[in-house]
Coordinates of C-alpha atoms and ligand atoms in Angstrom, one line a residue:
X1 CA -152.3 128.8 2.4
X2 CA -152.7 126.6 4.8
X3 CA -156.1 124.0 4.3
X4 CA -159.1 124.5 6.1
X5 CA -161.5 121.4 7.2
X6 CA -164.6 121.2 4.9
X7 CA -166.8 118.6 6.1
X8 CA -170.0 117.9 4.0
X9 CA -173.3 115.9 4.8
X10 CA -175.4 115.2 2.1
X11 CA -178.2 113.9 1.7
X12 CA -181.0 113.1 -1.2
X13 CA -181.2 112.3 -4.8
X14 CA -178.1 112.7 -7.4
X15 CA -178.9 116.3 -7.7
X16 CA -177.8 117.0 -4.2
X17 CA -174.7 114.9 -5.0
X18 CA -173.4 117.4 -7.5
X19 CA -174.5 120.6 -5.8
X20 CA -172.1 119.3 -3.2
X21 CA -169.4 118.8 -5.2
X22 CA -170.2 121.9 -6.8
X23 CA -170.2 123.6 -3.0
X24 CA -166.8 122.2 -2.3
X25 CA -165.3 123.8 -5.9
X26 CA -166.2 127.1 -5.2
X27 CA -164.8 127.2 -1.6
X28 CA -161.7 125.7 -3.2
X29 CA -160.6 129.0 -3.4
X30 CA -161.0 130.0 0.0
X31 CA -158.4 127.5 1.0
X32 CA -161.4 124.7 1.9
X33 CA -160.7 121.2 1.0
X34 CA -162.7 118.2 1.7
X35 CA -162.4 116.3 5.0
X36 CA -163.8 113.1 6.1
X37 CA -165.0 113.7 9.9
X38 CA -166.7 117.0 11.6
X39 CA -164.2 116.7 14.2
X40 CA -161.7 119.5 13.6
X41 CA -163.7 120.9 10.2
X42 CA -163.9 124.5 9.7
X43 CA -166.8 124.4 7.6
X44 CA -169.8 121.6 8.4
X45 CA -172.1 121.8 5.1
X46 CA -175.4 120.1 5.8
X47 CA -177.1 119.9 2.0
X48 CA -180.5 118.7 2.7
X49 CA -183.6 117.0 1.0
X50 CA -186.8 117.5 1.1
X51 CA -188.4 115.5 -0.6
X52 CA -189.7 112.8 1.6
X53 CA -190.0 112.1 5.6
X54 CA -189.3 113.9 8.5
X55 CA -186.2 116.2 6.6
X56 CA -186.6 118.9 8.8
X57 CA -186.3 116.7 12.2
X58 CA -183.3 115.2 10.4
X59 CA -181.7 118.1 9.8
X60 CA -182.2 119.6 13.5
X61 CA -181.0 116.4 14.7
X62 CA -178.1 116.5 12.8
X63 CA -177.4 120.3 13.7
X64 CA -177.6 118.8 17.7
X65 CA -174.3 116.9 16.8
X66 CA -172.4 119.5 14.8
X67 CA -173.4 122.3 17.9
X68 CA -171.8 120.1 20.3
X69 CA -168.6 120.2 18.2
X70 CA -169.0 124.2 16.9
X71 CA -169.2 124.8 21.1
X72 CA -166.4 122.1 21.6
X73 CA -164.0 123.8 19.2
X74 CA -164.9 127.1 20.5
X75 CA -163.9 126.6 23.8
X76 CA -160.2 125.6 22.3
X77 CA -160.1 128.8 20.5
X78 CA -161.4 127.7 17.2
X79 CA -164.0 128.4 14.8
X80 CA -166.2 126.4 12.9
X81 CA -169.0 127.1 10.7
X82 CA -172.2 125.6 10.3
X83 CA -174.1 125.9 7.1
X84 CA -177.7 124.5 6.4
X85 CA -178.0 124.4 2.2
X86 CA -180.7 122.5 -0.6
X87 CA -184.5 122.5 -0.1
X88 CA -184.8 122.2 3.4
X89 CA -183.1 125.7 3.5
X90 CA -185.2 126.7 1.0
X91 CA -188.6 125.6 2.2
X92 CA -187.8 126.7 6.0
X93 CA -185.5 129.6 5.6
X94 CA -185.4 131.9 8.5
X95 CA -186.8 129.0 10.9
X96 CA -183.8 127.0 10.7
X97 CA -182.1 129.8 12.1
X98 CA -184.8 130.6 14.8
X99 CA -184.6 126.7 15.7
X100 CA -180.6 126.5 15.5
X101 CA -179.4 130.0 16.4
X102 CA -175.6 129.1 16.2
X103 CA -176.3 128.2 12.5
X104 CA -173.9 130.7 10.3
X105 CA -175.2 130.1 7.0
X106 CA -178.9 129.1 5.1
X107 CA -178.5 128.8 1.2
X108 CA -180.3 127.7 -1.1
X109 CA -180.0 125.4 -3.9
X110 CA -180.0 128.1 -6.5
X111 CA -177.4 130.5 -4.6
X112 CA -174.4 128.5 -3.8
X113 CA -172.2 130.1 -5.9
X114 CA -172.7 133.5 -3.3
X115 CA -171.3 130.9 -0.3
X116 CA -167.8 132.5 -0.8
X117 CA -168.9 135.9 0.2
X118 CA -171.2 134.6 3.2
X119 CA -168.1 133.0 4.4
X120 CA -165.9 135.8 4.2
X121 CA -168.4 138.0 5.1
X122 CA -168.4 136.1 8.3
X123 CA -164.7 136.3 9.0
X124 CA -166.0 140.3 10.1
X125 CA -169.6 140.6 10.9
X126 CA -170.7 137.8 12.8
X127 CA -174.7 137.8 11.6
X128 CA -175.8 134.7 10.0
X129 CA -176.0 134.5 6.1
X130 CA -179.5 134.0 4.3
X131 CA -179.7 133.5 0.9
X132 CA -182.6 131.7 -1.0
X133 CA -182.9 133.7 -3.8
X134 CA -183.9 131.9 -7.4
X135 CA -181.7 132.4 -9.9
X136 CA -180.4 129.5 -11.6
X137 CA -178.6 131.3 -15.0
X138 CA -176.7 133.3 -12.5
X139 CA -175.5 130.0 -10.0
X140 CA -174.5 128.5 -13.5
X141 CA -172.4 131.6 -15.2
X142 CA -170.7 132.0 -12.3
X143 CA -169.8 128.4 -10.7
X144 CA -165.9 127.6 -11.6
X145 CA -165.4 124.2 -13.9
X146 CA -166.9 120.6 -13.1
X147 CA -163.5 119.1 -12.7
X148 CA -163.3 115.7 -13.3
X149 CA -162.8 113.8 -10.1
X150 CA -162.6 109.8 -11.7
X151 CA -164.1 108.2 -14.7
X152 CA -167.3 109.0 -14.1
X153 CA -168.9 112.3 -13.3
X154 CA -173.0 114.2 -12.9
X155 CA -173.4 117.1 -15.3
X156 CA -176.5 119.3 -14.6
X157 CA -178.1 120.7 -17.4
X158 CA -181.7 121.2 -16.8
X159 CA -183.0 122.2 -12.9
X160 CA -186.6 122.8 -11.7
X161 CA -189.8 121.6 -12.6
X162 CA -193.2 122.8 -13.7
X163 CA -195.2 119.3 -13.9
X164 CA -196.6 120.1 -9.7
X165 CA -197.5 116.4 -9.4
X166 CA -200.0 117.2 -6.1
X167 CA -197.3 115.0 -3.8
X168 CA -194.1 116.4 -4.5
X169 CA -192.7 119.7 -2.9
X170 CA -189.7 120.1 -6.0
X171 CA -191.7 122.8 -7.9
X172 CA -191.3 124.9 -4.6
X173 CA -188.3 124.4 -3.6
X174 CA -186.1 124.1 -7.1
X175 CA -188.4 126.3 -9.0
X176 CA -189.5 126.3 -12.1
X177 CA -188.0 124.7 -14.5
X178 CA -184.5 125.7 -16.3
X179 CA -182.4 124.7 -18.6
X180 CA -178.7 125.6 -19.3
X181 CA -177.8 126.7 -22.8
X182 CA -176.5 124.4 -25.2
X183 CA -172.8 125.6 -26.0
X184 CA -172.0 126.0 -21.7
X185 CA -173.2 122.2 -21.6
X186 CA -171.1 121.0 -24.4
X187 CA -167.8 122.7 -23.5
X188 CA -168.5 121.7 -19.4
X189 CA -168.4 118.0 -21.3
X190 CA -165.2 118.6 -23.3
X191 CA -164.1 119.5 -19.8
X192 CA -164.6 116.8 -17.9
X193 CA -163.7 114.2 -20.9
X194 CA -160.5 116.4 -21.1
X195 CA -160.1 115.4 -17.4
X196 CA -160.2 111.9 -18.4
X197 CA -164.0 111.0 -17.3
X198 CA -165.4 108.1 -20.0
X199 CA -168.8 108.2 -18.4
X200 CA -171.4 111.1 -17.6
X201 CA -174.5 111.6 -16.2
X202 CA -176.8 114.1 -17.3
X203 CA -179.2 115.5 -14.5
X204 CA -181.7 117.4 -13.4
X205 CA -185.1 117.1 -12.1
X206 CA -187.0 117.1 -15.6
X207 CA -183.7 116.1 -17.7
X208 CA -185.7 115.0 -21.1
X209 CA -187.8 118.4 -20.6
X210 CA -184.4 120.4 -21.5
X211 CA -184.9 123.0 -24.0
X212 CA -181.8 125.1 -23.9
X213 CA -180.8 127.5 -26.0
X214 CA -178.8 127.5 -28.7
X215 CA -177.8 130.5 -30.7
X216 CA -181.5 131.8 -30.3
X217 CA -183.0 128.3 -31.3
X218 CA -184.1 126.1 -28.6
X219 CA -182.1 122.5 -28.5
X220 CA -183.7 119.6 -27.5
X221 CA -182.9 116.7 -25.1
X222 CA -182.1 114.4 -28.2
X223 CA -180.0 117.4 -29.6
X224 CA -177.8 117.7 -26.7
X225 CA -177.1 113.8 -26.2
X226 CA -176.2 113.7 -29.9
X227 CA -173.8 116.8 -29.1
X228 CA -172.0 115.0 -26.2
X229 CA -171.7 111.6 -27.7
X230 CA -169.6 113.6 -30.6
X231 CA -167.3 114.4 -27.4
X232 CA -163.9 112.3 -28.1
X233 CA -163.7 110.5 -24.5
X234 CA -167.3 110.3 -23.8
X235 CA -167.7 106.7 -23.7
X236 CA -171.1 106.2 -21.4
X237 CA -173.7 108.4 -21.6
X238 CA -176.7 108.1 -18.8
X239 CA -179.5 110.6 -17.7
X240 CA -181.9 111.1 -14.7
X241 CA -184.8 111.4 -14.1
X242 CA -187.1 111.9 -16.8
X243 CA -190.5 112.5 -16.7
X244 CA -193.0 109.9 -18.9
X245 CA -194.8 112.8 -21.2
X246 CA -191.5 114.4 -22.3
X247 CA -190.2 111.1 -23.6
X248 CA -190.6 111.9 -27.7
X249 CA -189.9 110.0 -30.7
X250 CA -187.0 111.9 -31.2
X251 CA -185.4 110.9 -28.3
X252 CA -186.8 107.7 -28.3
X253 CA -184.8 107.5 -31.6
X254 CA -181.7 108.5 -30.5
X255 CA -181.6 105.2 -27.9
X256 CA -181.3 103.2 -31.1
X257 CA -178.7 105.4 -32.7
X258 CA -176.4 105.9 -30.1
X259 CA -174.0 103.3 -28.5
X260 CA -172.7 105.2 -25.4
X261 CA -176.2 105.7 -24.5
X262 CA -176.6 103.0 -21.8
X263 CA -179.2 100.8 -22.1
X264 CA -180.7 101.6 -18.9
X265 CA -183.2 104.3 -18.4
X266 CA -184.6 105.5 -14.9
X267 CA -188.4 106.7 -15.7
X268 CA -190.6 106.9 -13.0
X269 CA -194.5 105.7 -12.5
X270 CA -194.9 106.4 -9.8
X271 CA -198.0 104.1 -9.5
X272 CA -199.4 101.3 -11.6
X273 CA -203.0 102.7 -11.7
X274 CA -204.4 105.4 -14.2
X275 CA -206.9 107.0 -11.6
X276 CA -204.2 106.9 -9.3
X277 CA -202.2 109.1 -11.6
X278 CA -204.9 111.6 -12.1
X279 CA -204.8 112.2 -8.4
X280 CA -201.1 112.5 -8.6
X281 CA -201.6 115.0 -11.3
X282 CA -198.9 113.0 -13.5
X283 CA -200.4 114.2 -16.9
X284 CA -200.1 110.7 -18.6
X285 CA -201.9 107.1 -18.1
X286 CA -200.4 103.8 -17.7
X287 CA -201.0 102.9 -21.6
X288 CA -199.0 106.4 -21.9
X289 CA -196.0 104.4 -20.3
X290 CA -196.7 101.1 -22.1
X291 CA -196.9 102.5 -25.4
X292 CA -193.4 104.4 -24.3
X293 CA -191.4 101.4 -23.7
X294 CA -192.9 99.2 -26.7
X295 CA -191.4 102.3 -28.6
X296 CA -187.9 102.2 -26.1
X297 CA -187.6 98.4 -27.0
X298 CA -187.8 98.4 -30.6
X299 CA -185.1 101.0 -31.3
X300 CA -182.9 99.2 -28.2
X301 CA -184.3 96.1 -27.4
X302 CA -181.6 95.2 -24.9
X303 CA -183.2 98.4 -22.4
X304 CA -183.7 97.5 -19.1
X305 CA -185.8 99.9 -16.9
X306 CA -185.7 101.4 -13.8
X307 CA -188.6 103.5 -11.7
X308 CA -190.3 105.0 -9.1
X309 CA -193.4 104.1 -7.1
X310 CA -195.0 105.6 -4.3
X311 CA -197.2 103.4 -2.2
X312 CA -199.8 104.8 0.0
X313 CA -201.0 108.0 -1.5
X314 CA -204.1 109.3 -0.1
X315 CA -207.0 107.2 -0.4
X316 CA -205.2 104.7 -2.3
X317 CA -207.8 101.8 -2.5
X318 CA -206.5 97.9 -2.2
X319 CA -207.7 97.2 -6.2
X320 CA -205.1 100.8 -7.5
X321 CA -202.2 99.1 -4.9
X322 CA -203.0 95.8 -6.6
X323 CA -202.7 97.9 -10.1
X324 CA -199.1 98.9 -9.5
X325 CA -198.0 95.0 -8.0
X326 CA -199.0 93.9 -11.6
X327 CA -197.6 96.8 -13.4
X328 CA -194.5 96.2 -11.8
X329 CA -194.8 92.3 -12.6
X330 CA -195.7 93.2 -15.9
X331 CA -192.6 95.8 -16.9
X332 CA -190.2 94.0 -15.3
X333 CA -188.1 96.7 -13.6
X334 CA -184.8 95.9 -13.1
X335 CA -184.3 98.3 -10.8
X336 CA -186.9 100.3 -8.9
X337 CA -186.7 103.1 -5.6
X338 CA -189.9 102.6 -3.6
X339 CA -191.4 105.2 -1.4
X340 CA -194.0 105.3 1.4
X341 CA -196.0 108.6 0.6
X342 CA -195.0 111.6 2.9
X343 CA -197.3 114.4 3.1
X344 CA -195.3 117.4 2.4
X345 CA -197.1 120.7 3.9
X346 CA -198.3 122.9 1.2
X347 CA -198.5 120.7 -1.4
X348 CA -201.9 119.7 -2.2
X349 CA -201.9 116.1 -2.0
X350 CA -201.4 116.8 1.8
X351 CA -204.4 117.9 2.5
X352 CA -206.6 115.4 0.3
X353 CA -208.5 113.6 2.3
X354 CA -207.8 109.4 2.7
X355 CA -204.5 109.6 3.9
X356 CA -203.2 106.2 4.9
X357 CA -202.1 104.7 8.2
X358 CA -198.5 104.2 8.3
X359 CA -199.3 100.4 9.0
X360 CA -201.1 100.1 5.3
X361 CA -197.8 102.1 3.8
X362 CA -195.4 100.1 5.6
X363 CA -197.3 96.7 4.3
X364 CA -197.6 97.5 0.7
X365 CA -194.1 98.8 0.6
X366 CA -193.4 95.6 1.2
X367 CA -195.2 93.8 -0.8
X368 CA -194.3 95.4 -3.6
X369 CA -190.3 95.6 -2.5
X370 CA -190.7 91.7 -3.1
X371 CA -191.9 91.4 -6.1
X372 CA -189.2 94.6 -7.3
X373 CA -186.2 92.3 -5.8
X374 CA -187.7 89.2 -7.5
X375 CA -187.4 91.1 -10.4
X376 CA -184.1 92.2 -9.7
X377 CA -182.8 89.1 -9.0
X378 CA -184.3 87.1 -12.0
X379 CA -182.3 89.8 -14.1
X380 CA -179.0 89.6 -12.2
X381 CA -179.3 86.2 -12.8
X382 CA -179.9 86.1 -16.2
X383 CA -176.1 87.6 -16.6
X384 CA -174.4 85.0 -15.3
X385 CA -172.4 84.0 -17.9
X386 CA -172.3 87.0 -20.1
X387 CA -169.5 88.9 -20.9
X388 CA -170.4 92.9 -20.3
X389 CA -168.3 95.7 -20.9
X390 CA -167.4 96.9 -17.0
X391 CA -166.4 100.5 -16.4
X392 CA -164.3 100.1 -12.9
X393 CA -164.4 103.4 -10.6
X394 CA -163.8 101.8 -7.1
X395 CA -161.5 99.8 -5.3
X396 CA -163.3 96.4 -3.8
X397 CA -162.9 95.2 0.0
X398 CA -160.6 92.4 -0.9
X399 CA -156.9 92.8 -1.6
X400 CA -156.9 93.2 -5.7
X401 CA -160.8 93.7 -6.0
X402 CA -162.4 96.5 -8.2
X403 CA -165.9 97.4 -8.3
X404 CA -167.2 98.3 -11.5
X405 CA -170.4 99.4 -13.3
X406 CA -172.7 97.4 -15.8
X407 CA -174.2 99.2 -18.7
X408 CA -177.3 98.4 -16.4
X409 CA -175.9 100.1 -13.6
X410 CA -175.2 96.8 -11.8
X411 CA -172.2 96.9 -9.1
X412 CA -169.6 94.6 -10.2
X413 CA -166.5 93.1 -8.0
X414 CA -163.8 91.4 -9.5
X415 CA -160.1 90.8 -9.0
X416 CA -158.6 93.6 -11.0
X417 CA -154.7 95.1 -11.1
X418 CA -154.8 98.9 -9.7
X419 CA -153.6 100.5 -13.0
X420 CA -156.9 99.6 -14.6
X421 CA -159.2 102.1 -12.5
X422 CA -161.0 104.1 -14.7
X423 CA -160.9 101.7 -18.1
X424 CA -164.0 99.7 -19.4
X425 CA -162.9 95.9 -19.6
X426 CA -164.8 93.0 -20.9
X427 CA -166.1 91.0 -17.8
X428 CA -167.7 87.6 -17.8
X429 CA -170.2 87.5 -14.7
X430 CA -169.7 84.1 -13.0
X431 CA -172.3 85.0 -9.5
X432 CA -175.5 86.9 -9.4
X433 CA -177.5 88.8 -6.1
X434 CA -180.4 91.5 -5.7
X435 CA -178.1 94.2 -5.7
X436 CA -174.5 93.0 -7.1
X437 CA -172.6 91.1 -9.2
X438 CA -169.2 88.9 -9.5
X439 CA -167.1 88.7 -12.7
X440 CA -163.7 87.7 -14.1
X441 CA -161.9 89.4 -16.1
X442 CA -162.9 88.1 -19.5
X443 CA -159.2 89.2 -21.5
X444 CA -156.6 89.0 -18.6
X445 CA -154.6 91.1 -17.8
X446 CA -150.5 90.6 -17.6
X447 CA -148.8 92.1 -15.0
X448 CA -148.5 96.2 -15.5
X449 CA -149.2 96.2 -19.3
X450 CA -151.6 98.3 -19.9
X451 CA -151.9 97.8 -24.1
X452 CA -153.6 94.2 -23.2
X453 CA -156.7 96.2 -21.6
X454 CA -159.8 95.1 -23.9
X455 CA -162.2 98.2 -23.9
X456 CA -165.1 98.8 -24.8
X457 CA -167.4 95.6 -25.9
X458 CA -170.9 95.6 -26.8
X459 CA -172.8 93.8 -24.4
Ligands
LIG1 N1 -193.7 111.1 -0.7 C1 -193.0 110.0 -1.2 N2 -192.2 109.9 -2.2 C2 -192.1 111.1 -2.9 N3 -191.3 111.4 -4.0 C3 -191.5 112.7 -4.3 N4 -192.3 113.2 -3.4 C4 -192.7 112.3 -2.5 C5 -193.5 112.2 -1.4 N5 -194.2 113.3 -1.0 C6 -190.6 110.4 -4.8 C7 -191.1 110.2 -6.2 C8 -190.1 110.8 -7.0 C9 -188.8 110.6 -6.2 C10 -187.6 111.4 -6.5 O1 -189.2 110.8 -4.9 O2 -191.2 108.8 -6.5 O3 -190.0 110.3 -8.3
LIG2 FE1 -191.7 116.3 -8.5 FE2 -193.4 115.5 -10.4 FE3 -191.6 117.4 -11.0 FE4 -190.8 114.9 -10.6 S1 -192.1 115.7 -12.3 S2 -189.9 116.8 -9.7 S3 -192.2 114.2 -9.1 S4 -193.3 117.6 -9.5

């Protein structure tokens, strides 16, 4: 069969990222296989986000640019398709297609697994293909294996969310929250680790709310990273995004007991201020937090932290805004995403009243990017001259060069022979940035012999 052009755009958080490899395995099938320009695709997969700003303009503009070449190819006699899929499919459905009439397909992010049929379906009756039904067991059962691609690979395990923090449009547009049973996790582990990936990433949108089931019992989050870490091959073991109130002691526990899990953790604020979080309907207060990451440090007390804030929520005042500077001073985030708030229409923190200029969001974002980077960068800093154990999944720019991962998630370049992509190798950090890092390879390594790769270290 000869291979047909798939061409995918994504865009949003690390959820989107696997739904998108997930889309291109189950057109596999079909004789799809990745390409890397629209030009000449047969299939252009938009997977969208909806989460913050303008996602619907983005995606129409973005559907301009792929009409121009559907029309282009059209006029030489060949098809391409166009398909819109993740929230924004969700949360605008039919509209995209009023909007973008030589759109072929709208799925959601619960229904990929059907986009075989709406393909084929295609290939007779022309009539675009909706489908934004909610079924996440079924999207599960029925998606082919998570191959591993590389070292490193997203599993998902939990989607959905039933927190409805009044800014966030997930609860609509994911649904509420799911998680997959225990046993299809585990073996989709053994999978990838059989497929030679050393470091995973469990997702979802509420991953330490996971409560799957397990021969009738429910299994918690602390359950199922005990269960993978058992996994021979499984040597990192990561997980986003959590949610403050669902971070118990048993989990807590399990970041002192377990070596592969990194000792980095992405929990999100949101905002430094505990009437701020009431307003955000975030079911916890900043002491909440505090008390958290006392707990975090004792059983690991090399965890780093990583967050989310949102600046400019309605009727933020200047004294909750200075709040989250010194909460962010005082945690020391190593890492953090910052977001100007985006009123998202029919959630209810859209219609509160106080919503700020984009002036005031655009000044505190600033503000408190600094003192994030100066965080950052005090941290990076603080590495030089450690030797970390560096998992390397990307070739560099230079000749020779690797980029590798930190346990701390920290980009890492170094001059490093080709045959050692995918191993973990003791690296001493010699330069420090905000966002990256340069290292030698602690233990060289001689010519093509791969028995003097070092794996492994402690940090
Ligand atoms: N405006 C700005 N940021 C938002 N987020 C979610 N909804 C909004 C919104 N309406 C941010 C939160 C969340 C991250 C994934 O996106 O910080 O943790
Ligand atoms: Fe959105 Fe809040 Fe759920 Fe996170 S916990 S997905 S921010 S509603």
């Amino acid at each position: 069969m000869s291979k047909k052009g798939l061409y995918t755009k994504t865009f949003g958080c690390q959820m989107n990222v696997y739904d998108s490899q997930r889309m291109g395995d189950v057109l596999k099938p079909l004789g799809f296989a990745d390409t890397e320009s629209p030009d000449g695709a047969e299939l252009i997969l938009i997977n969208t986000c909806h989460i913050r700003e303008k996602a619907a303009e983005k995606l129409f503009s973005e559907l301009g640019r792929y009409r121009q070449i559907k029309e282009a190819r059209e006029r030489d006699g060949e098809r391409t398709l166009i398909a819109v899929a993740g929230c924004v499919a969700q949360a605008e459905g039919e509209e995209i297609l009023r909007r973008a009439p030589f759109v072929d397909i709208v799925v959601g992010p619960q229904t990929y697994h059907r986009l075989p049929e709406m393909v084929s379906r295609l290939g007779t009756d022309r009539a675009p293909q909706v489908d934004l039904d909610f079924a996440p067991e079924a999207k599960f059962d029925q998606l082919p294996a998570n191959e591993a691609n590389g070292p490193t690979a997203f599993l998902s395990i939990q989607e959905g969310c039933d927190k409805f923090c009044t800014f966030c449009v997930v609860p609509y547009t994911r649904g509420a929250e799911y998680s997959r049973p225990l046993a299809d996790v585990i073996a989709e582990a053994r999978g990838l680790a059989l497929g030679g990936v050393r470091e995973v990433t469990l997702l979802g949108q509420n991953v330490n709310a996971y409560h799957g089931d397990a021969d009738g019992r429910s299994a918690n989050f602390a359950e199922l990273i005990r269960r993978v870490a058992d996994i021979d091959g499984i040597e990192r073991i990561r997980y986003t995004t959590s949610h403050p109130i669902d971070m118990d002691d048993d989990l807590i526990a399990v970041h002192g007991e377990l070596a592969q899990l990194m000792p980095f953790l992405h929990l999100p604020v949101q905002s430094g201020s505990d009437s701020m979080l009431a307003r955000m309907n975030r079911h916890h207060k900043i002491d909440l937090y505090r008390g958290i990451v006392d707990k975090l440090l004792r059983a690991r007390p090399d965890l780093k932290l990583s967050t989310d804030f949102i600046v400019g929520f309605p009727g933020e005042t200047d004294a909750e805004f200075q709040a989250t500077l010194s909460f962010a001073r005082e945690m020391g985030f190593v890492q953090a995403y910052c977001f100007k708030y985006s009123a998202r229409p029919g959630t209810p923190a859209a219609i509160l009243p106080g919503q700020l200029s984009e002036a005031i969001k655009s000044e505190r974002l600033a503000a408190l990017q600094q003192v994030l980077e100066t965080n950052q960068l005090v941290f990076n800093e603080s590495c030089v001259d450690r030797v970390m154990p560096i998992l390397f999944d990307r070739p560099g720019r230079k000749p020779g060069q690797m980029i590798g991962r930190s346990p701390y998630m920290q980009p890492v370049h170094a001059m490093v022979p080709d045959h050692a992509f995918g191993d973990i190798l003791d690296v001493r950090i010699v330069s420090a940035r905000t966002i990256s890092l340069g290292g030698e390879l602690a233990v060289p390594i001689l010519g093509s012999n791969p028995s003097v790769t070092h794996r492994g270290a402690n940090v």
